[in-house]
mmCIF file of C-alpha atoms in Angstrom:
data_model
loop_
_atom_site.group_PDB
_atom_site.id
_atom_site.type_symbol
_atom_site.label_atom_id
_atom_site.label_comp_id
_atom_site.label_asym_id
_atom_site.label_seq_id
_atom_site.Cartn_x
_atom_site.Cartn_y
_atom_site.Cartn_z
ATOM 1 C CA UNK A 10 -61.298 63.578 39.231
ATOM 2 C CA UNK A 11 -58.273 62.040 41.503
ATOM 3 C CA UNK A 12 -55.458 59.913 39.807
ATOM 4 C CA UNK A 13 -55.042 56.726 40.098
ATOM 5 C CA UNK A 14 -51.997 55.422 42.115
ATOM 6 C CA UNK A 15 -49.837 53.381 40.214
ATOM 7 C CA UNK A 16 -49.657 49.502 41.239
ATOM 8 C CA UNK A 17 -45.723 50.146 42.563
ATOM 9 C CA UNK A 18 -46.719 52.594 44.807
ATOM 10 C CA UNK A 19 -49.216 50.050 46.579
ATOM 11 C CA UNK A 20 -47.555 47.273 46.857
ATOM 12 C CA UNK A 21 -44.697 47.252 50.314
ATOM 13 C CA UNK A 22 -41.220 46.696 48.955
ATOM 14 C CA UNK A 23 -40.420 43.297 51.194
ATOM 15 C CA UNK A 24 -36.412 42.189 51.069
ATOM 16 C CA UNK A 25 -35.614 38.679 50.513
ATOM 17 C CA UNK A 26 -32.786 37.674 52.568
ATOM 18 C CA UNK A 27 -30.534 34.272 51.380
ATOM 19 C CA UNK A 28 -30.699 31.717 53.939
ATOM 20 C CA UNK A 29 -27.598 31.522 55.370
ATOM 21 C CA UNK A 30 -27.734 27.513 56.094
ATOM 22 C CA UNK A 31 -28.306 26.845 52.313
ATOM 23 C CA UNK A 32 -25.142 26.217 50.218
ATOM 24 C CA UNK A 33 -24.813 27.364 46.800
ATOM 25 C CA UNK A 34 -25.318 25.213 44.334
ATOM 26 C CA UNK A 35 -21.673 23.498 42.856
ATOM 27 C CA UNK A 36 -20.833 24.091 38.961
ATOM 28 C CA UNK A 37 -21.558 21.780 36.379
ATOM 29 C CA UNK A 38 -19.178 20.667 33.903
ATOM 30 C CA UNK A 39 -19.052 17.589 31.292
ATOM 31 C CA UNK A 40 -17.412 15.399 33.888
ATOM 32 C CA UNK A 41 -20.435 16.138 36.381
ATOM 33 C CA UNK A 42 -20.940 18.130 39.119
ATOM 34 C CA UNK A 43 -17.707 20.048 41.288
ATOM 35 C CA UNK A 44 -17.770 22.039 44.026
ATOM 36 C CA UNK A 45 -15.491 25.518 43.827
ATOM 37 C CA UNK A 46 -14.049 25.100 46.239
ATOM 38 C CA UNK A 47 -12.465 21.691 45.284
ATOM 39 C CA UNK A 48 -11.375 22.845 41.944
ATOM 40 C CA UNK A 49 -9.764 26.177 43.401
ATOM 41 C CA UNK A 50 -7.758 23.560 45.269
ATOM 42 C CA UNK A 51 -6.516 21.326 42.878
ATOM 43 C CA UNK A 52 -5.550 24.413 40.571
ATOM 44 C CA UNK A 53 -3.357 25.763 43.455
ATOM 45 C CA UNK A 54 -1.782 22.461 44.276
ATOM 46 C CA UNK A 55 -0.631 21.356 40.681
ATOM 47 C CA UNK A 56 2.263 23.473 39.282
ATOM 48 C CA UNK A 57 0.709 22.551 35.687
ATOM 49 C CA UNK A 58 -2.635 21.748 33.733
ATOM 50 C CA UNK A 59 -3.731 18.133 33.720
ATOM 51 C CA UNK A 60 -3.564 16.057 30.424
ATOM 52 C CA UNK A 61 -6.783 15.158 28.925
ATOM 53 C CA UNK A 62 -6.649 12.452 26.229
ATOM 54 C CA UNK A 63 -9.462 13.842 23.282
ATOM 55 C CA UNK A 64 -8.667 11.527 20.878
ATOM 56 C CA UNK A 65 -11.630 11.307 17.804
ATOM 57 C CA UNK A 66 -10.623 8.975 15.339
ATOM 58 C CA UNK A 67 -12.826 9.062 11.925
ATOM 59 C CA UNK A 68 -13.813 5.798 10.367
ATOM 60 C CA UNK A 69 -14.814 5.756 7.127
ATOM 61 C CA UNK A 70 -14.553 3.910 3.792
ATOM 62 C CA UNK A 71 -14.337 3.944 0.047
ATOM 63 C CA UNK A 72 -16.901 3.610 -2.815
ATOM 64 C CA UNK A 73 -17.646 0.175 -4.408
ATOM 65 C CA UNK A 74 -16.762 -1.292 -0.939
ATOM 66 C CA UNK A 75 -17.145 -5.668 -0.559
ATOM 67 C CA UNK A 76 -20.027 -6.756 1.845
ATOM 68 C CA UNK A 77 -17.189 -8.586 4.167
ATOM 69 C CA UNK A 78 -15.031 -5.796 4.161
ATOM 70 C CA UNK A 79 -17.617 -3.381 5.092
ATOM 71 C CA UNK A 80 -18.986 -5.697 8.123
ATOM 72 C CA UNK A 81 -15.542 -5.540 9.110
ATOM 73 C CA UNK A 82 -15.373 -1.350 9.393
ATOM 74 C CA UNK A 83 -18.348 -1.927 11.108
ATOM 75 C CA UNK A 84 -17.255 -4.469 13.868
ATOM 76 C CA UNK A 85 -14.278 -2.058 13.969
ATOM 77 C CA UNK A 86 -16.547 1.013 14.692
ATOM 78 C CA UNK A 87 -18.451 -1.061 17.522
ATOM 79 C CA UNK A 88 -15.257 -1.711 19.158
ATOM 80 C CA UNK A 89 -14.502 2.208 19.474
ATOM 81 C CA UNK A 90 -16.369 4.246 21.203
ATOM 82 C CA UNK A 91 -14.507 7.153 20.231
ATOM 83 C CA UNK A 92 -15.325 7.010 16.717
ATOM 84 C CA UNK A 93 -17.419 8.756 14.039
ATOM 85 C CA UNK A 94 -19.045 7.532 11.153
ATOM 86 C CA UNK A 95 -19.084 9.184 7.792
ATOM 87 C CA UNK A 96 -20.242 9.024 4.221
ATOM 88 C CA UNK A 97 -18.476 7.009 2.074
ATOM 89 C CA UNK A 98 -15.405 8.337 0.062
ATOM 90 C CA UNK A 99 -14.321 8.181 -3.393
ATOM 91 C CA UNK A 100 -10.990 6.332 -3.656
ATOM 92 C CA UNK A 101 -9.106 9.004 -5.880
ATOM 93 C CA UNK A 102 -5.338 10.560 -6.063
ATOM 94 C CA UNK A 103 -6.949 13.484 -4.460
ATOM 95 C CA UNK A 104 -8.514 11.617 -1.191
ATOM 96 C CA UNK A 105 -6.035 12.425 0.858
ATOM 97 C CA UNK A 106 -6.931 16.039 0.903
ATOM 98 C CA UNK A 107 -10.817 15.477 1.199
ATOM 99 C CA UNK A 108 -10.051 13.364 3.760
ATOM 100 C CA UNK A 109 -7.972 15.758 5.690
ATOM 101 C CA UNK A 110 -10.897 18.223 5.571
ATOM 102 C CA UNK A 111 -13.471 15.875 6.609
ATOM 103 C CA UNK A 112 -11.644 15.026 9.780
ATOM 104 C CA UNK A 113 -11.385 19.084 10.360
ATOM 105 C CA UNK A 114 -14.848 19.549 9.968
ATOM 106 C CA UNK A 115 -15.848 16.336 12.508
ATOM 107 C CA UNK A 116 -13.440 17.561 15.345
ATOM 108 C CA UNK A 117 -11.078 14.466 14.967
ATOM 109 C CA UNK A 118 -7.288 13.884 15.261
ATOM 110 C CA UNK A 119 -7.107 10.209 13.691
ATOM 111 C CA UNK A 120 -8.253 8.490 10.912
ATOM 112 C CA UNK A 121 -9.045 4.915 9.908
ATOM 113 C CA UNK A 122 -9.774 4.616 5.933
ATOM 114 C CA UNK A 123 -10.953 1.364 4.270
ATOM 115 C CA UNK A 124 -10.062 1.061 0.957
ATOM 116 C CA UNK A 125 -11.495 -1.771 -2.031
ATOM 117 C CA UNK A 126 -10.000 -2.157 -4.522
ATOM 118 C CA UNK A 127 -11.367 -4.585 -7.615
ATOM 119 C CA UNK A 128 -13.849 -5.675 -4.604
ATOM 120 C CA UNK A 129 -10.699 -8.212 -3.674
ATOM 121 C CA UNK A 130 -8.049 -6.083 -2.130
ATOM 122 C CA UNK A 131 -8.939 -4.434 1.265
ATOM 123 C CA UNK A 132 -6.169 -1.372 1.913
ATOM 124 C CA UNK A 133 -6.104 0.262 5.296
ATOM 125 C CA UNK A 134 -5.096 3.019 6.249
ATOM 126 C CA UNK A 135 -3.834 4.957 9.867
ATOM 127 C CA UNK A 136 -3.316 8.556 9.761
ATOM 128 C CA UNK A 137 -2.597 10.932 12.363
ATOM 129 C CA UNK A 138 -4.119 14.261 10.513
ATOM 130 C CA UNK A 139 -3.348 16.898 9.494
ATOM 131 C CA UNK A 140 0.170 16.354 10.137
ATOM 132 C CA UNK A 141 0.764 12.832 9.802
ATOM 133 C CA UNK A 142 2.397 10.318 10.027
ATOM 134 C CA UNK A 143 0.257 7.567 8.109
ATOM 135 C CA UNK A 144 0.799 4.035 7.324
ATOM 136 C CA UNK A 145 -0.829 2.158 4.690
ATOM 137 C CA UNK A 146 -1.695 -1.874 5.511
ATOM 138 C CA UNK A 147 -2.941 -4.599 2.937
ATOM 139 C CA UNK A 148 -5.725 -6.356 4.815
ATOM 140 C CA UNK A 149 -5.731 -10.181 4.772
ATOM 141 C CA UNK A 150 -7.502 -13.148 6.737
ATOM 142 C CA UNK A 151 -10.734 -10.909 7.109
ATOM 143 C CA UNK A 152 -13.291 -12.774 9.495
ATOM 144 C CA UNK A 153 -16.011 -11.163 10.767
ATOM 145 C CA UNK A 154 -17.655 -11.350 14.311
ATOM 146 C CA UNK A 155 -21.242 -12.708 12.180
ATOM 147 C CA UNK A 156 -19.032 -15.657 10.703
ATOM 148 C CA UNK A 157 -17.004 -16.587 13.278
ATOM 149 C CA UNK A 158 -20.082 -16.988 15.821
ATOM 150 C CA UNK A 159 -17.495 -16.977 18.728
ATOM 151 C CA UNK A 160 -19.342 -17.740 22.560
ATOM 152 C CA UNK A 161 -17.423 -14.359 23.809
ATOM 153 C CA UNK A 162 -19.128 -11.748 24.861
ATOM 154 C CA UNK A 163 -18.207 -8.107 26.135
ATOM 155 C CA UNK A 164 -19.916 -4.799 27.432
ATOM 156 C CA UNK A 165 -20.056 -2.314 24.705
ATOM 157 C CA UNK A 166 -18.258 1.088 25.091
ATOM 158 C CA UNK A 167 -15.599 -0.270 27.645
ATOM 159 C CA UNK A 168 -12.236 0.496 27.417
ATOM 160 C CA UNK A 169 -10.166 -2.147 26.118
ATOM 161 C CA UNK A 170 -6.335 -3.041 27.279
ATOM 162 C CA UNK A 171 -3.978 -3.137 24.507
ATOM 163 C CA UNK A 172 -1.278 -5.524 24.633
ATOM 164 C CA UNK A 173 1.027 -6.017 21.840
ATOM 165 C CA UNK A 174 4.374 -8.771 21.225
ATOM 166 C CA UNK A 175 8.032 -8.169 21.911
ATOM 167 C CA UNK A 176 8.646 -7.567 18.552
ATOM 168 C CA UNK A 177 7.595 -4.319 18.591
ATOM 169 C CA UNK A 178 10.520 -2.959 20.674
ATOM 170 C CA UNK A 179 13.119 -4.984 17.756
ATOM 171 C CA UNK A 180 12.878 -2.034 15.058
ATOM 172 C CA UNK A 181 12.298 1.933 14.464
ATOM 173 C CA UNK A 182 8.843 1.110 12.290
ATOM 174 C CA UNK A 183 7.665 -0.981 14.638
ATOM 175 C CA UNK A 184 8.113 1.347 17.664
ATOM 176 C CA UNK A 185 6.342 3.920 15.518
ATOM 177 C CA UNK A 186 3.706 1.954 14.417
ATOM 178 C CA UNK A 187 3.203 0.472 17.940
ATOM 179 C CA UNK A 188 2.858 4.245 18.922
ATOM 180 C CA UNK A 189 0.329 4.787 15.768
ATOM 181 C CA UNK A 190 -1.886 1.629 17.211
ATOM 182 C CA UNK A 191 -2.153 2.717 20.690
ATOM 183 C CA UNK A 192 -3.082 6.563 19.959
ATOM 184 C CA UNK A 193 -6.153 5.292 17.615
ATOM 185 C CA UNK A 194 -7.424 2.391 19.348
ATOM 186 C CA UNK A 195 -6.681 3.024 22.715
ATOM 187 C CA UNK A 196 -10.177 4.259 24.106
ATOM 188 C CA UNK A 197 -9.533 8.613 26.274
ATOM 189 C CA UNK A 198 -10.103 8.009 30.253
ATOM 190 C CA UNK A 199 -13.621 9.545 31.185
ATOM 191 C CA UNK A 200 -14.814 9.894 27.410
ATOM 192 C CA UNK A 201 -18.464 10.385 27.131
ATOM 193 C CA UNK A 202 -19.299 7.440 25.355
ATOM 194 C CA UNK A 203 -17.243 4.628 27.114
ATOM 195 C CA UNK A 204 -17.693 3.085 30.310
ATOM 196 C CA UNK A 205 -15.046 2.497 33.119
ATOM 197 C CA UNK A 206 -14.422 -0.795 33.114
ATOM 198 C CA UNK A 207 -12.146 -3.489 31.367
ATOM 199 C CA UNK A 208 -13.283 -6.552 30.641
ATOM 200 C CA UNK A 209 -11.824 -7.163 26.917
ATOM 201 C CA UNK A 210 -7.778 -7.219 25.628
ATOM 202 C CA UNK A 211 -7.082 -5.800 21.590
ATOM 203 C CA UNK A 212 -4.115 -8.392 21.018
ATOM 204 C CA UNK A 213 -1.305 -7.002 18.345
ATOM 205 C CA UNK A 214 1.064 -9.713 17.744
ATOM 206 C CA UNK A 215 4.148 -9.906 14.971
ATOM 207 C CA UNK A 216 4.172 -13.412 13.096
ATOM 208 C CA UNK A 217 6.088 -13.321 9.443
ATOM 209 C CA UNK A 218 6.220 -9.698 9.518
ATOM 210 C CA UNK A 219 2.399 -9.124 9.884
ATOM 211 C CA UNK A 220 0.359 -7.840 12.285
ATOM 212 C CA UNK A 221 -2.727 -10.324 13.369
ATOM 213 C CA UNK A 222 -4.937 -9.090 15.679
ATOM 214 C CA UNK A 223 -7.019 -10.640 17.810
ATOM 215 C CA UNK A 224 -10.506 -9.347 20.402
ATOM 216 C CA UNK A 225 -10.592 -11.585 23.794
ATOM 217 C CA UNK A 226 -13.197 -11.094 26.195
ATOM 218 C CA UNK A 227 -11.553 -11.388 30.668
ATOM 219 C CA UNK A 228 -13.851 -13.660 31.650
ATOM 220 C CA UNK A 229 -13.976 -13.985 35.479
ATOM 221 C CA UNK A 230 -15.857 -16.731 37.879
ATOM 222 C CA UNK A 231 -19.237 -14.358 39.455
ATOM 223 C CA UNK A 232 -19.881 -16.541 42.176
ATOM 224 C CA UNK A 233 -19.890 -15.003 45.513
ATOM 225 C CA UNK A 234 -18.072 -18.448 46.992
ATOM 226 C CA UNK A 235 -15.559 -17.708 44.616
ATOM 227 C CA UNK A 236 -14.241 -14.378 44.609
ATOM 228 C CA UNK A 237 -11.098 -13.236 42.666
ATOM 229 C CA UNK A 238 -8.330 -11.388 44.872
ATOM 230 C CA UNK A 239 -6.434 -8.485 43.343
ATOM 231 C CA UNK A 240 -3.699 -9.723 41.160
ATOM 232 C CA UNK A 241 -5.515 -13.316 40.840
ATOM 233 C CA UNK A 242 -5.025 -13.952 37.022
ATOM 234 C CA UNK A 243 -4.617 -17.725 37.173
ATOM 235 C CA UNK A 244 -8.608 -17.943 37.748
ATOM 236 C CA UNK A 245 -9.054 -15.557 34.649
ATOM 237 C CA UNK A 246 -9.673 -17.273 31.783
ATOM 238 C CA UNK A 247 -9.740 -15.184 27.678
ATOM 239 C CA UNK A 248 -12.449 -15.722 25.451
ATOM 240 C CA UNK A 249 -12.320 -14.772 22.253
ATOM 241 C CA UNK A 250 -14.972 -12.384 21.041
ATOM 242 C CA UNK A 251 -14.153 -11.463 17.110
ATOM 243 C CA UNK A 252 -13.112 -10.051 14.400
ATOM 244 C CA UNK A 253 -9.858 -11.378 12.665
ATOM 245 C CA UNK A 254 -7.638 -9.443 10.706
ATOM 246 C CA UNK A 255 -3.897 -9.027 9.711
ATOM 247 C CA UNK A 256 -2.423 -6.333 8.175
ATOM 248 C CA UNK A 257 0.623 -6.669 5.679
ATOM 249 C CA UNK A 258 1.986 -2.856 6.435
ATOM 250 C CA UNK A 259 3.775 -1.894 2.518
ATOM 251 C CA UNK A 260 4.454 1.787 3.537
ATOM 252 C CA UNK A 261 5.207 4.651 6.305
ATOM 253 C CA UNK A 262 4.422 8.070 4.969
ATOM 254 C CA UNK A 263 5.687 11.409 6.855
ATOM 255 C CA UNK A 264 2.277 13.406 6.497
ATOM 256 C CA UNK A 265 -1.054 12.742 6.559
ATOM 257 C CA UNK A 266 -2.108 10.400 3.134
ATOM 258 C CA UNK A 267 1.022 10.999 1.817
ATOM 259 C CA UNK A 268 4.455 13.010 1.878
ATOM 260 C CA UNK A 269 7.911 11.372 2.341
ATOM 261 C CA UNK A 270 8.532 7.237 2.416
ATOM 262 C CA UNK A 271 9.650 6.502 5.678
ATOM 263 C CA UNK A 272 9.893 3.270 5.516
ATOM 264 C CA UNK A 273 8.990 0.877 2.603
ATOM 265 C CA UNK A 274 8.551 -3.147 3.216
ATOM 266 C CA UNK A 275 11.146 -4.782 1.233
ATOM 267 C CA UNK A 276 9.171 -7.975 1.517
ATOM 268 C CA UNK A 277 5.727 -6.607 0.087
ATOM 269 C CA UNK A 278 3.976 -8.401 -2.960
ATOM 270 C CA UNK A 279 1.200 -6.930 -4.295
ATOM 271 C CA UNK A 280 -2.232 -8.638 -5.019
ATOM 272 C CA UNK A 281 -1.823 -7.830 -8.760
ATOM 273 C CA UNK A 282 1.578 -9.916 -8.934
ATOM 274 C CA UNK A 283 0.305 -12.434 -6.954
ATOM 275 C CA UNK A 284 -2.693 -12.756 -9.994
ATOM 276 C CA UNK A 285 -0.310 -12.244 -12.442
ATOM 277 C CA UNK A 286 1.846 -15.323 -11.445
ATOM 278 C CA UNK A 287 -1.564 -17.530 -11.003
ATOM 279 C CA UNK A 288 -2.687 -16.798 -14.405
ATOM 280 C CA UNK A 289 0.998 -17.599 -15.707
ATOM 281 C CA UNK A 290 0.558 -20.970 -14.147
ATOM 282 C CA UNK A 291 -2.626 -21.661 -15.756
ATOM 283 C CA UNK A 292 -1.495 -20.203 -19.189
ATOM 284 C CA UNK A 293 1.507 -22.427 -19.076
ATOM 285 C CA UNK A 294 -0.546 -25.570 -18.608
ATOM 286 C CA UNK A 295 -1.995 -24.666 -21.914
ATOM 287 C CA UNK A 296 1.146 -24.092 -23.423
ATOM 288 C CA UNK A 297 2.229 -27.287 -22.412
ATOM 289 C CA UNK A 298 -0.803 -28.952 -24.194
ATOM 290 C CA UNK A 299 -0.657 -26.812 -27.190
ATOM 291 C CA UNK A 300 3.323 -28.033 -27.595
ATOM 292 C CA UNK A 301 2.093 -31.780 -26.885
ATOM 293 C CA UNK A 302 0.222 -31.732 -29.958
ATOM 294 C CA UNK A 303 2.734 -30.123 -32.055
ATOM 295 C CA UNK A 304 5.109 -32.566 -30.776
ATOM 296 C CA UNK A 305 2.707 -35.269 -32.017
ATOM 297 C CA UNK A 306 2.431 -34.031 -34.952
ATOM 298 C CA UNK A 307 5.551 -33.531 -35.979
ATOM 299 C CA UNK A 308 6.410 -36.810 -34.697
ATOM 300 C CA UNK A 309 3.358 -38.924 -37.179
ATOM 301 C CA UNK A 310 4.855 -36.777 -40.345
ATOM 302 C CA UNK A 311 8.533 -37.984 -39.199
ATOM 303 C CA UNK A 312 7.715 -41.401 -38.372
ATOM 304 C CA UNK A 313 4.724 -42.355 -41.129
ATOM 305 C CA UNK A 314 3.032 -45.635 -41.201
ATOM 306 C CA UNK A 315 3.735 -48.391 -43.622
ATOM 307 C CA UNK A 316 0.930 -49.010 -46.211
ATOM 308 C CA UNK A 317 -1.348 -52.121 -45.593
ATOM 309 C CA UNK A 318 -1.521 -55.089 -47.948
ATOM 310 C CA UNK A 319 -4.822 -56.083 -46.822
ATOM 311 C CA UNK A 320 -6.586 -52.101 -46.388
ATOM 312 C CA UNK A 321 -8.669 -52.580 -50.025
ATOM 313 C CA UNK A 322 -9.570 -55.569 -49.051
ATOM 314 C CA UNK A 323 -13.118 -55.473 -48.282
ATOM 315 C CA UNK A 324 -14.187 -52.245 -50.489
ATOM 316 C CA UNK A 325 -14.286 -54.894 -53.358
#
């Protein structure tokens, strides 16, 4: 009985020639689609790599956390689109290390911490990890974008234009906290969650020695009568958008939650003193009633009444 042939030996071996008219397909990246070509090009012309901004700045929060205060992180957390969430932290002496490691394992270079204390006192803190530096802020004049109910209104994920006062250029802190601000809320070119446009302004302004900042949306006439030229800012008009906050810095720290003072606010009162001093007032009206009726006293045992002629009058 014959053998079979196999199935290769049947079958004509045919070559498939590339078609010489179709181009090959360009590489994908993050950015989107290049061409080789292009990129071989802009490699040989630049004498050194392009800077990429991949700034990741971790928001997170402490135990026991106020309502407000936590609407506020999360405001915060809308207005960066460079951020990531995480579990909430317990606000020990050892944070700063469990901190440090959290923002390893999420692939971040900043962090912004919310701390409560005594659900009054709202502590913030800026840290550029692992190295530092890090600044530590007391939170007042919290308002929320729910309570203020402001009419302004702004795409989410765009990049945002930071403008800050004068008085940042007076002193050293304030250069390096200027510096501090615009690394962690300053939104990377190109970043994968934002969108390329600017339509709202972060406002950092010095009054008393605090920082208030305030959200605007750049609203501009849509009409197609009325079109706005280059340069045309006198038909822009700001509208604010929400939230409210100013921070009281207290201290500069060289590394990351910690490490050498910097700088230390001379001018810094805590919360607790501030209590302290209310509940010395209040305990001091007291004082002053307790001493009203000694004084009384004192002064009806001095000073006693003359007996009455006519006080067994009646009893007969």
């Amino acid at each position: 009985m014959a053998k079979k042939r196999k199935h290769s030996e049947t079958l004509p071996i045919v070559s498939v020639k590339k078609d010489e008219g179709a181009l090959e397909r360009p590489k994908r990246t993050l950015t989107g689609w290049k061409d080789k070509e292009v990129v071989k090009e802009a490699e040989s012309g630049s004498d050194h790599a392009v800077f990429r901004n991949k700034e990741k700045v971790l928001v997170t929060c402490s135990r026991r956390i106020n309502f407000r205060y936590r609407h506020l992180m999360l405001n915060v957390v809308s207005l960066l689109p460079h951020c990531k969430k995480d579990n909430k932290v317990e606000s020990r002496s050892s944070k700063g290390a469990t901190l440090n490691e959290l923002v390893e394992l999420k692939g971040c270079s900043s962090c912004l911490f919310f701390e409560c204390r005594k659900h009054k006192d709202l502590y913030l803190w800026m840290s550029k990890c692992p190295s530092g530096p890090s600044v530590k802020f007391l939170v007042n004049a919290v308002h929320t974008m729910e309570e203020l109910k402001l009419t302004g209104n702004h795409l989410k994920g765009s990049r945002p234009l930071l403008t800050f006062s004068s008085n940042f250029d007076k002193d050293v802190h304030w250069k390096l906290l200027k510096e501090i601000i615009v690394q962690i809320f300053g939104t990377p070119k190109e970043h994968r969650h934002s969108k390329p446009y600017h339509d709202h302004v972060f406002v950092f302004s010095i009054v008393d020695d605090h920082i208030w900042f305030r959200n605007y949306q750049i609203s501009v006439p849509h009409n197609e009568s009325v079109k706005v030229a280059r340069g045309g800012l006198d038909k822009m008009t700001l509208i604010e958008v929400g939230p409210r906050f100013c921070l009281n810095p207290i201290k500069i720290f060289g590394g990351s939650f910690g490490g050498p003072t910097l700088y230390e606010n001379p001018l810094y009162v805590s919360p607790n003193q501030i209590r302290a001093l209310e509940k010395k007032k209040k305990a001091g009206k007291y004082s002053k009633k307790v001493k009203a009726k000694t004084r009384r006293k004192m002064h009806e045992l001095s000073n006693p009444l003359e007996p009455d002629e006519f006080a067994d009058m009646w009893k007969e």
